Amino acid sequence: MQKKYALALWWWSARWLAHIWVIKYLEEQNIEISEIAGTSMGAIIWAMFAIGKTSNEIYDFAKSINYFILIDFDLKRGLIKGKKIKEKLKEVFWEKKIEEVDIPLKIIATNLETGEKIVFTTGKIIDALRASISLPTTFVPYKIWKNYFIDGGFVNNLPIEVLEEKNVIAVSAIKRFSGPIKERKRNILWFDVPLNFFEINYQILQRSIIFMMEQNEEKSLKTEWKNVLFVKPDFWNLDFFDFHKTKEFVELGYESIKEKSQGKKDFFE
């Protein structure tokens, strides 16, 4: 009987694009995926995979997105309302429910009122995805039932522990930060100009989130009785908001899982 595998994935901002060629590699190797758990932007890619979309179809979808058009400003509870993004997702998923997908799917979000991890296994896919991508200060928290939800990455960014399958392919989105906060930058006239309040505090927020995610990730990787292939791409100069670098991201995802798989061949035997 063919060995089966589960997927645990989280990606932040543009790094979700690297998932696409991870799928391509799995397709080429005829690796059977029996279960998926996704958080935040990564959940979008893998929800598409769960309903039967191929890597090429998902790649075409990613290239077709005009991210600027999808921005609808709120400026009260977050920068983006998210209504346009939900409509874009509806083009793919329509009214399809999580319990109707080809591969069992779990989408992670955080209950804003209780801090509790919520694992969506039923209900509309677009609602669960909109809840899971709701990064605070960027997206307005999403209301389902009587509760508001934010990004699932705050409580479980690498959701290995919610999977039932023993063999798990887990893909990280973390790029480690080190060194001092940059307080000055050089402008086009070669004069040092102080960064403004928002630029400095963005760096602080970004690092704080990454440090928290690293702790969550380490905890998830220690889940008992799991056989985990942990893939952590080296993003080097690919930043969170490089949405225009789709090709670079997808190629990085492919090479990362290929290299990791070759270094641990017994995992797929």
PDB file of N, CA, C and O in Angstrom, residues 168-229:
ATOM      1  N   VAL A 168       4.395  13.715   8.097  1.00  0.00           N
ATOM      2  CA  VAL A 168       3.990  15.104   7.848  1.00  0.00           C
ATOM      3  C   VAL A 168       5.084  15.867   7.113  1.00  0.00           C
ATOM      4  O   VAL A 168       6.256  15.823   7.483  1.00  0.00           O
ATOM      5  N   ILE A 169       4.682  16.575   6.043  1.00  0.00           N
ATOM      6  CA  ILE A 169       5.571  17.517   5.350  1.00  0.00           C
ATOM      7  C   ILE A 169       5.207  18.903   5.864  1.00  0.00           C
ATOM      8  O   ILE A 169       4.092  19.381   5.641  1.00  0.00           O
ATOM      9  N   ALA A 170       6.116  19.531   6.575  1.00  0.00           N
ATOM     10  CA  ALA A 170       5.855  20.844   7.176  1.00  0.00           C
ATOM     11  C   ALA A 170       6.730  21.898   6.519  1.00  0.00           C
ATOM     12  O   ALA A 170       7.948  21.727   6.419  1.00  0.00           O
ATOM     13  N   VAL A 171       6.109  22.990   6.050  1.00  0.00           N
ATOM     14  CA  VAL A 171       6.850  24.030   5.338  1.00  0.00           C
ATOM     15  C   VAL A 171       6.773  25.347   6.106  1.00  0.00           C
ATOM     16  O   VAL A 171       5.697  25.851   6.388  1.00  0.00           O
ATOM     17  N   SER A 172       7.933  25.906   6.415  1.00  0.00           N
ATOM     18  CA  SER A 172       8.021  27.140   7.191  1.00  0.00           C
ATOM     19  C   SER A 172       8.035  28.368   6.286  1.00  0.00           C
ATOM     20  O   SER A 172       8.382  28.294   5.110  1.00  0.00           O
ATOM     21  N   ALA A 173       7.677  29.515   6.874  1.00  0.00           N
ATOM     22  CA  ALA A 173       7.732  30.786   6.133  1.00  0.00           C
ATOM     23  C   ALA A 173       8.634  31.788   6.823  1.00  0.00           C
ATOM     24  O   ALA A 173       8.666  32.956   6.459  1.00  0.00           O
ATOM     25  N   ILE A 174       9.379  31.349   7.815  1.00  0.00           N
ATOM     26  CA  ILE A 174      10.116  32.284   8.665  1.00  0.00           C
ATOM     27  C   ILE A 174      11.493  32.614   8.097  1.00  0.00           C
ATOM     28  O   ILE A 174      12.251  31.733   7.706  1.00  0.00           O
ATOM     29  N   LYS A 175      11.784  33.891   8.081  1.00  0.00           N
ATOM     30  CA  LYS A 175      13.109  34.385   7.744  1.00  0.00           C
ATOM     31  C   LYS A 175      13.645  35.082   8.979  1.00  0.00           C
ATOM     32  O   LYS A 175      13.097  36.074   9.431  1.00  0.00           O
ATOM     33  N   ARG A 176      14.712  34.547   9.541  1.00  0.00           N
ATOM     34  CA  ARG A 176      15.239  35.038  10.813  1.00  0.00           C
ATOM     35  C   ARG A 176      15.820  36.443  10.678  1.00  0.00           C
ATOM     36  O   ARG A 176      16.523  36.759   9.730  1.00  0.00           O
ATOM     37  N   PHE A 177      15.483  37.293  11.646  1.00  0.00           N
ATOM     38  CA  PHE A 177      16.053  38.636  11.715  1.00  0.00           C
ATOM     39  C   PHE A 177      17.112  38.683  12.817  1.00  0.00           C
ATOM     40  O   PHE A 177      16.979  38.027  13.850  1.00  0.00           O
ATOM     41  N   SER A 178      18.159  39.447  12.586  1.00  0.00           N
ATOM     42  CA  SER A 178      19.184  39.635  13.611  1.00  0.00           C
ATOM     43  C   SER A 178      19.831  41.004  13.410  1.00  0.00           C
ATOM     44  O   SER A 178      19.711  41.617  12.349  1.00  0.00           O
ATOM     45  N   GLY A 179      20.536  41.459  14.445  1.00  0.00           N
ATOM     46  CA  GLY A 179      21.182  42.753  14.361  1.00  0.00           C
ATOM     47  C   GLY A 179      20.269  43.875  14.800  1.00  0.00           C
ATOM     48  O   GLY A 179      19.090  43.670  15.090  1.00  0.00           O
ATOM     49  N   PRO A 180      20.783  45.082  14.840  1.00  0.00           N
ATOM     50  CA  PRO A 180      20.013  46.224  15.341  1.00  0.00           C
ATOM     51  C   PRO A 180      18.922  46.671  14.377  1.00  0.00           C
ATOM     52  O   PRO A 180      18.989  46.407  13.175  1.00  0.00           O
ATOM     53  N   ILE A 181      17.922  47.348  14.934  1.00  0.00           N
ATOM     54  CA  ILE A 181      16.893  47.975  14.117  1.00  0.00           C
ATOM     55  C   ILE A 181      17.527  49.100  13.291  1.00  0.00           C
ATOM     56  O   ILE A 181      18.342  49.866  13.791  1.00  0.00           O
ATOM     57  N   LYS A 182      17.166  49.186  12.025  1.00  0.00           N
ATOM     58  CA  LYS A 182      17.697  50.253  11.173  1.00  0.00           C
ATOM     59  C   LYS A 182      16.972  51.564  11.481  1.00  0.00           C
ATOM     60  O   LYS A 182      15.762  51.658  11.318  1.00  0.00           O
ATOM     61  N   GLU A 183      17.729  52.549  11.927  1.00  0.00           N
ATOM     62  CA  GLU A 183      17.126  53.827  12.280  1.00  0.00           C
ATOM     63  C   GLU A 183      17.412  54.921  11.263  1.00  0.00           C
ATOM     64  O   GLU A 183      16.843  56.003  11.332  1.00  0.00           O
ATOM     65  N   ARG A 184      18.301  54.624  10.315  1.00  0.00           N
ATOM     66  CA  ARG A 184      18.595  55.630   9.300  1.00  0.00           C
ATOM     67  C   ARG A 184      18.643  54.945   7.931  1.00  0.00           C
ATOM     68  O   ARG A 184      18.947  53.769   7.819  1.00  0.00           O
ATOM     69  N   LYS A 185      18.347  55.695   6.893  1.00  0.00           N
ATOM     70  CA  LYS A 185      18.457  55.177   5.531  1.00  0.00           C
ATOM     71  C   LYS A 185      19.106  56.238   4.640  1.00  0.00           C
ATOM     72  O   LYS A 185      19.151  57.411   4.995  1.00  0.00           O
ATOM     73  N   ARG A 186      19.575  55.816   3.495  1.00  0.00           N
ATOM     74  CA  ARG A 186      20.254  56.744   2.588  1.00  0.00           C
ATOM     75  C   ARG A 186      19.323  57.069   1.417  1.00  0.00           C
ATOM     76  O   ARG A 186      18.800  56.172   0.763  1.00  0.00           O
ATOM     77  N   ASN A 187      19.126  58.352   1.157  1.00  0.00           N
ATOM     78  CA  ASN A 187      18.233  58.727   0.062  1.00  0.00           C
ATOM     79  C   ASN A 187      19.010  58.868  -1.248  1.00  0.00           C
ATOM     80  O   ASN A 187      20.207  58.623  -1.305  1.00  0.00           O
ATOM     81  N   ILE A 188      18.348  59.284  -2.291  1.00  0.00           N
ATOM     82  CA  ILE A 188      18.973  59.311  -3.611  1.00  0.00           C
ATOM     83  C   ILE A 188      20.057  60.379  -3.745  1.00  0.00           C
ATOM     84  O   ILE A 188      20.840  60.359  -4.677  1.00  0.00           O
ATOM     85  N   LEU A 189      20.091  61.306  -2.827  1.00  0.00           N
ATOM     86  CA  LEU A 189      21.130  62.339  -2.864  1.00  0.00           C
ATOM     87  C   LEU A 189      22.289  62.006  -1.936  1.00  0.00           C
ATOM     88  O   LEU A 189      23.141  62.840  -1.654  1.00  0.00           O
ATOM     89  N   TRP A 190      22.306  60.784  -1.432  1.00  0.00           N
ATOM     90  CA  TRP A 190      23.373  60.277  -0.568  1.00  0.00           C
ATOM     91  C   TRP A 190      23.448  60.979   0.784  1.00  0.00           C
ATOM     92  O   TRP A 190      24.488  61.052   1.410  1.00  0.00           O
ATOM     93  N   PHE A 191      22.306  61.482   1.251  1.00  0.00           N
ATOM     94  CA  PHE A 191      22.240  62.039   2.594  1.00  0.00           C
ATOM     95  C   PHE A 191      21.535  61.037   3.497  1.00  0.00           C
ATOM     96  O   PHE A 191      20.562  60.399   3.094  1.00  0.00           O
ATOM     97  N   ASP A 192      22.013  60.888   4.731  1.00  0.00           N
ATOM     98  CA  ASP A 192      21.358  60.025   5.702  1.00  0.00           C
ATOM     99  C   ASP A 192      20.103  60.707   6.214  1.00  0.00           C
ATOM    100  O   ASP A 192      20.169  61.820   6.739  1.00  0.00           O
ATOM    101  N   VAL A 193      18.978  60.022   6.076  1.00  0.00           N
ATOM    102  CA  VAL A 193      17.692  60.579   6.493  1.00  0.00           C
ATOM    103  C   VAL A 193      17.079  59.664   7.557  1.00  0.00           C
ATOM    104  O   VAL A 193      17.007  58.457   7.365  1.00  0.00           O
ATOM    105  N   PRO A 194      16.662  60.207   8.699  1.00  0.00           N
ATOM    106  CA  PRO A 194      16.066  59.371   9.746  1.00  0.00           C
ATOM    107  C   PRO A 194      14.781  58.702   9.248  1.00  0.00           C
ATOM    108  O   PRO A 194      13.984  59.309   8.537  1.00  0.00           O
ATOM    109  N   LEU A 195      14.608  57.444   9.613  1.00  0.00           N
ATOM    110  CA  LEU A 195      13.347  56.759   9.312  1.00  0.00           C
ATOM    111  C   LEU A 195      12.239  57.370  10.153  1.00  0.00           C
ATOM    112  O   LEU A 195      12.467  57.816  11.275  1.00  0.00           O
ATOM    113  N   ASN A 196      11.037  57.367   9.620  1.00  0.00           N
ATOM    114  CA  ASN A 196       9.930  57.945  10.381  1.00  0.00           C
ATOM    115  C   ASN A 196       9.363  56.963  11.395  1.00  0.00           C
ATOM    116  O   ASN A 196       9.773  55.792  11.462  1.00  0.00           O
ATOM    117  N   PHE A 197       8.417  57.423  12.168  1.00  0.00           N
ATOM    118  CA  PHE A 197       7.799  56.632  13.247  1.00  0.00           C
ATOM    119  C   PHE A 197       7.250  55.311  12.731  1.00  0.00           C
ATOM    120  O   PHE A 197       7.456  54.253  13.334  1.00  0.00           O
ATOM    121  N   PHE A 198       6.544  55.332  11.601  1.00  0.00           N
ATOM    122  CA  PHE A 198       5.891  54.132  11.074  1.00  0.00           C
ATOM    123  C   PHE A 198       6.903  53.117  10.565  1.00  0.00           C
ATOM    124  O   PHE A 198       6.731  51.912  10.766  1.00  0.00           O
ATOM    125  N   GLU A 199       7.980  53.588   9.933  1.00  0.00           N
ATOM    126  CA  GLU A 199       8.985  52.677   9.401  1.00  0.00           C
ATOM    127  C   GLU A 199       9.721  51.936  10.515  1.00  0.00           C
ATOM    128  O   GLU A 199       9.956  50.731  10.430  1.00  0.00           O
ATOM    129  N   ILE A 200      10.062  52.641  11.574  1.00  0.00           N
ATOM    130  CA  ILE A 200      10.764  52.013  12.698  1.00  0.00           C
ATOM    131  C   ILE A 200       9.849  51.041  13.421  1.00  0.00           C
ATOM    132  O   ILE A 200      10.239  49.910  13.746  1.00  0.00           O
ATOM    133  N   ASN A 201       8.606  51.448  13.670  1.00  0.00           N
ATOM    134  CA  ASN A 201       7.690  50.584  14.396  1.00  0.00           C
ATOM    135  C   ASN A 201       7.252  49.382  13.572  1.00  0.00           C
ATOM    136  O   ASN A 201       6.930  48.327  14.132  1.00  0.00           O
ATOM    137  N   TYR A 202       7.268  49.508  12.255  1.00  0.00           N
ATOM    138  CA  TYR A 202       6.996  48.345  11.406  1.00  0.00           C
ATOM    139  C   TYR A 202       8.085  47.292  11.609  1.00  0.00           C
ATOM    140  O   TYR A 202       7.806  46.090  11.705  1.00  0.00           O
ATOM    141  N   GLN A 203       9.345  47.740  11.670  1.00  0.00           N
ATOM    142  CA  GLN A 203      10.443  46.800  11.910  1.00  0.00           C
ATOM    143  C   GLN A 203      10.275  46.092  13.254  1.00  0.00           C
ATOM    144  O   GLN A 203      10.487  44.884  13.371  1.00  0.00           O
ATOM    145  N   ILE A 204       9.876  46.853  14.259  1.00  0.00           N
ATOM    146  CA  ILE A 204       9.695  46.278  15.598  1.00  0.00           C
ATOM    147  C   ILE A 204       8.569  45.247  15.593  1.00  0.00           C
ATOM    148  O   ILE A 204       8.702  44.137  16.134  1.00  0.00           O
ATOM    149  N   LEU A 205       7.445  45.599  14.971  1.00  0.00           N
ATOM    150  CA  LEU A 205       6.310  44.682  14.896  1.00  0.00           C
ATOM    151  C   LEU A 205       6.681  43.427  14.119  1.00  0.00           C
ATOM    152  O   LEU A 205       6.367  42.303  14.538  1.00  0.00           O
ATOM    153  N   GLN A 206       7.350  43.598  13.007  1.00  0.00           N
ATOM    154  CA  GLN A 206       7.735  42.472  12.155  1.00  0.00           C
ATOM    155  C   GLN A 206       8.619  41.486  12.915  1.00  0.00           C
ATOM    156  O   GLN A 206       8.377  40.268  12.904  1.00  0.00           O
ATOM    157  N   ARG A 207       9.618  42.006  13.593  1.00  0.00           N
ATOM    158  CA  ARG A 207      10.518  41.121  14.355  1.00  0.00           C
ATOM    159  C   ARG A 207       9.790  40.450  15.504  1.00  0.00           C
ATOM    160  O   ARG A 207      10.009  39.262  15.789  1.00  0.00           O
ATOM    161  N   SER A 208       8.918  41.179  16.182  1.00  0.00           N
ATOM    162  CA  SER A 208       8.179  40.609  17.316  1.00  0.00           C
ATOM    163  C   SER A 208       7.333  39.423  16.876  1.00  0.00           C
ATOM    164  O   SER A 208       7.283  38.387  17.552  1.00  0.00           O
ATOM    165  N   ILE A 209       6.666  39.574  15.730  1.00  0.00           N
ATOM    166  CA  ILE A 209       5.842  38.483  15.208  1.00  0.00           C
ATOM    167  C   ILE A 209       6.699  37.280  14.846  1.00  0.00           C
ATOM    168  O   ILE A 209       6.365  36.135  15.173  1.00  0.00           O
ATOM    169  N   ILE A 210       7.830  37.528  14.184  1.00  0.00           N
ATOM    170  CA  ILE A 210       8.713  36.436  13.785  1.00  0.00           C
ATOM    171  C   ILE A 210       9.241  35.678  15.001  1.00  0.00           C
ATOM    172  O   ILE A 210       9.268  34.443  15.016  1.00  0.00           O
ATOM    173  N   PHE A 211       9.655  36.388  16.051  1.00  0.00           N
ATOM    174  CA  PHE A 211      10.161  35.726  17.247  1.00  0.00           C
ATOM    175  C   PHE A 211       9.086  34.835  17.864  1.00  0.00           C
ATOM    176  O   PHE A 211       9.354  33.719  18.315  1.00  0.00           O
ATOM    177  N   MET A 212       7.844  35.334  17.885  1.00  0.00           N
ATOM    178  CA  MET A 212       6.737  34.547  18.428  1.00  0.00           C
ATOM    179  C   MET A 212       6.486  33.306  17.576  1.00  0.00           C
ATOM    180  O   MET A 212       6.287  32.206  18.093  1.00  0.00           O
ATOM    181  N   MET A 213       6.512  33.483  16.248  1.00  0.00           N
ATOM    182  CA  MET A 213       6.278  32.367  15.341  1.00  0.00           C
ATOM    183  C   MET A 213       7.342  31.285  15.488  1.00  0.00           C
ATOM    184  O   MET A 213       7.065  30.091  15.389  1.00  0.00           O
ATOM    185  N   GLU A 214       8.581  31.709  15.704  1.00  0.00           N
ATOM    186  CA  GLU A 214       9.666  30.735  15.881  1.00  0.00           C
ATOM    187  C   GLU A 214       9.409  29.842  17.085  1.00  0.00           C
ATOM    188  O   GLU A 214       9.633  28.623  17.038  1.00  0.00           O
ATOM    189  N   GLN A 215       8.923  30.436  18.166  1.00  0.00           N
ATOM    190  CA  GLN A 215       8.606  29.653  19.361  1.00  0.00           C
ATOM    191  C   GLN A 215       7.448  28.692  19.088  1.00  0.00           C
ATOM    192  O   GLN A 215       7.477  27.525  19.504  1.00  0.00           O
ATOM    193  N   ASN A 216       6.423  29.177  18.378  1.00  0.00           N
ATOM    194  CA  ASN A 216       5.297  28.312  18.014  1.00  0.00           C
ATOM    195  C   ASN A 216       5.758  27.145  17.148  1.00  0.00           C
ATOM    196  O   ASN A 216       5.328  25.996  17.328  1.00  0.00           O
ATOM    197  N   GLU A 217       6.652  27.462  16.217  1.00  0.00           N
ATOM    198  CA  GLU A 217       7.161  26.457  15.283  1.00  0.00           C
ATOM    199  C   GLU A 217       7.940  25.369  16.016  1.00  0.00           C
ATOM    200  O   GLU A 217       7.762  24.170  15.750  1.00  0.00           O
ATOM    201  N   GLU A 218       8.814  25.773  16.907  1.00  0.00           N
ATOM    202  CA  GLU A 218       9.604  24.812  17.670  1.00  0.00           C
ATOM    203  C   GLU A 218       8.715  23.883  18.493  1.00  0.00           C
ATOM    204  O   GLU A 218       8.962  22.682  18.586  1.00  0.00           O
ATOM    205  N   LYS A 219       7.665  24.438  19.059  1.00  0.00           N
ATOM    206  CA  LYS A 219       6.728  23.640  19.839  1.00  0.00           C
ATOM    207  C   LYS A 219       6.022  22.616  18.954  1.00  0.00           C
ATOM    208  O   LYS A 219       5.875  21.447  19.325  1.00  0.00           O
ATOM    209  N   SER A 220       5.589  23.039  17.771  1.00  0.00           N
ATOM    210  CA  SER A 220       4.884  22.142  16.854  1.00  0.00           C
ATOM    211  C   SER A 220       5.785  21.012  16.371  1.00  0.00           C
ATOM    212  O   SER A 220       5.345  19.871  16.211  1.00  0.00           O
ATOM    213  N   LEU A 221       7.051  21.318  16.129  1.00  0.00           N
ATOM    214  CA  LEU A 221       7.988  20.313  15.636  1.00  0.00           C
ATOM    215  C   LEU A 221       8.287  19.229  16.669  1.00  0.00           C
ATOM    216  O   LEU A 221       8.795  18.156  16.330  1.00  0.00           O
ATOM    217  N   LYS A 222       7.969  19.491  17.928  1.00  0.00           N
ATOM    218  CA  LYS A 222       8.184  18.517  18.994  1.00  0.00           C
ATOM    219  C   LYS A 222       6.971  17.610  19.231  1.00  0.00           C
ATOM    220  O   LYS A 222       6.936  16.846  20.183  1.00  0.00           O
ATOM    221  N   THR A 223       5.969  17.707  18.338  1.00  0.00           N
ATOM    222  CA  THR A 223       4.776  16.877  18.477  1.00  0.00           C
ATOM    223  C   THR A 223       5.157  15.400  18.475  1.00  0.00           C
ATOM    224  O   THR A 223       5.873  14.925  17.580  1.00  0.00           O
ATOM    225  N   GLU A 224       4.699  14.678  19.456  1.00  0.00           N
ATOM    226  CA  GLU A 224       5.052  13.265  19.600  1.00  0.00           C
ATOM    227  C   GLU A 224       4.467  12.405  18.487  1.00  0.00           C
ATOM    228  O   GLU A 224       3.465  12.748  17.893  1.00  0.00           O
ATOM    229  N   TRP A 225       5.119  11.290  18.235  1.00  0.00           N
ATOM    230  CA  TRP A 225       4.770  10.243  17.277  1.00  0.00           C
ATOM    231  C   TRP A 225       4.636  10.713  15.838  1.00  0.00           C
ATOM    232  O   TRP A 225       4.145  10.001  14.975  1.00  0.00           O
ATOM    233  N   LYS A 226       5.158  11.894  15.507  1.00  0.00           N
ATOM    234  CA  LYS A 226       5.116  12.379  14.139  1.00  0.00           C
ATOM    235  C   LYS A 226       6.472  12.193  13.457  1.00  0.00           C
ATOM    236  O   LYS A 226       7.528  12.415  14.061  1.00  0.00           O
ATOM    237  N   ASN A 227       6.439  11.789  12.201  1.00  0.00           N
ATOM    238  CA  ASN A 227       7.630  11.692  11.361  1.00  0.00           C
ATOM    239  C   ASN A 227       7.584  12.888  10.409  1.00  0.00           C
ATOM    240  O   ASN A 227       6.799  12.894   9.460  1.00  0.00           O
ATOM    241  N   VAL A 228       8.406  13.908  10.675  1.00  0.00           N
ATOM    242  CA  VAL A 228       8.254  15.197   9.990  1.00  0.00           C
ATOM    243  C   VAL A 228       9.412  15.487   9.042  1.00  0.00           C
ATOM    244  O   VAL A 228      10.589  15.376   9.402  1.00  0.00           O
ATOM    245  N   LEU A 229       9.053  15.848   7.807  1.00  0.00           N
ATOM    246  CA  LEU A 229      10.021  16.403   6.870  1.00  0.00           C
ATOM    247  C   LEU A 229       9.846  17.918   6.926  1.00  0.00           C
ATOM    248  O   LEU A 229       8.851  18.464   6.440  1.00  0.00           O
TER     249      LEU A 229
END
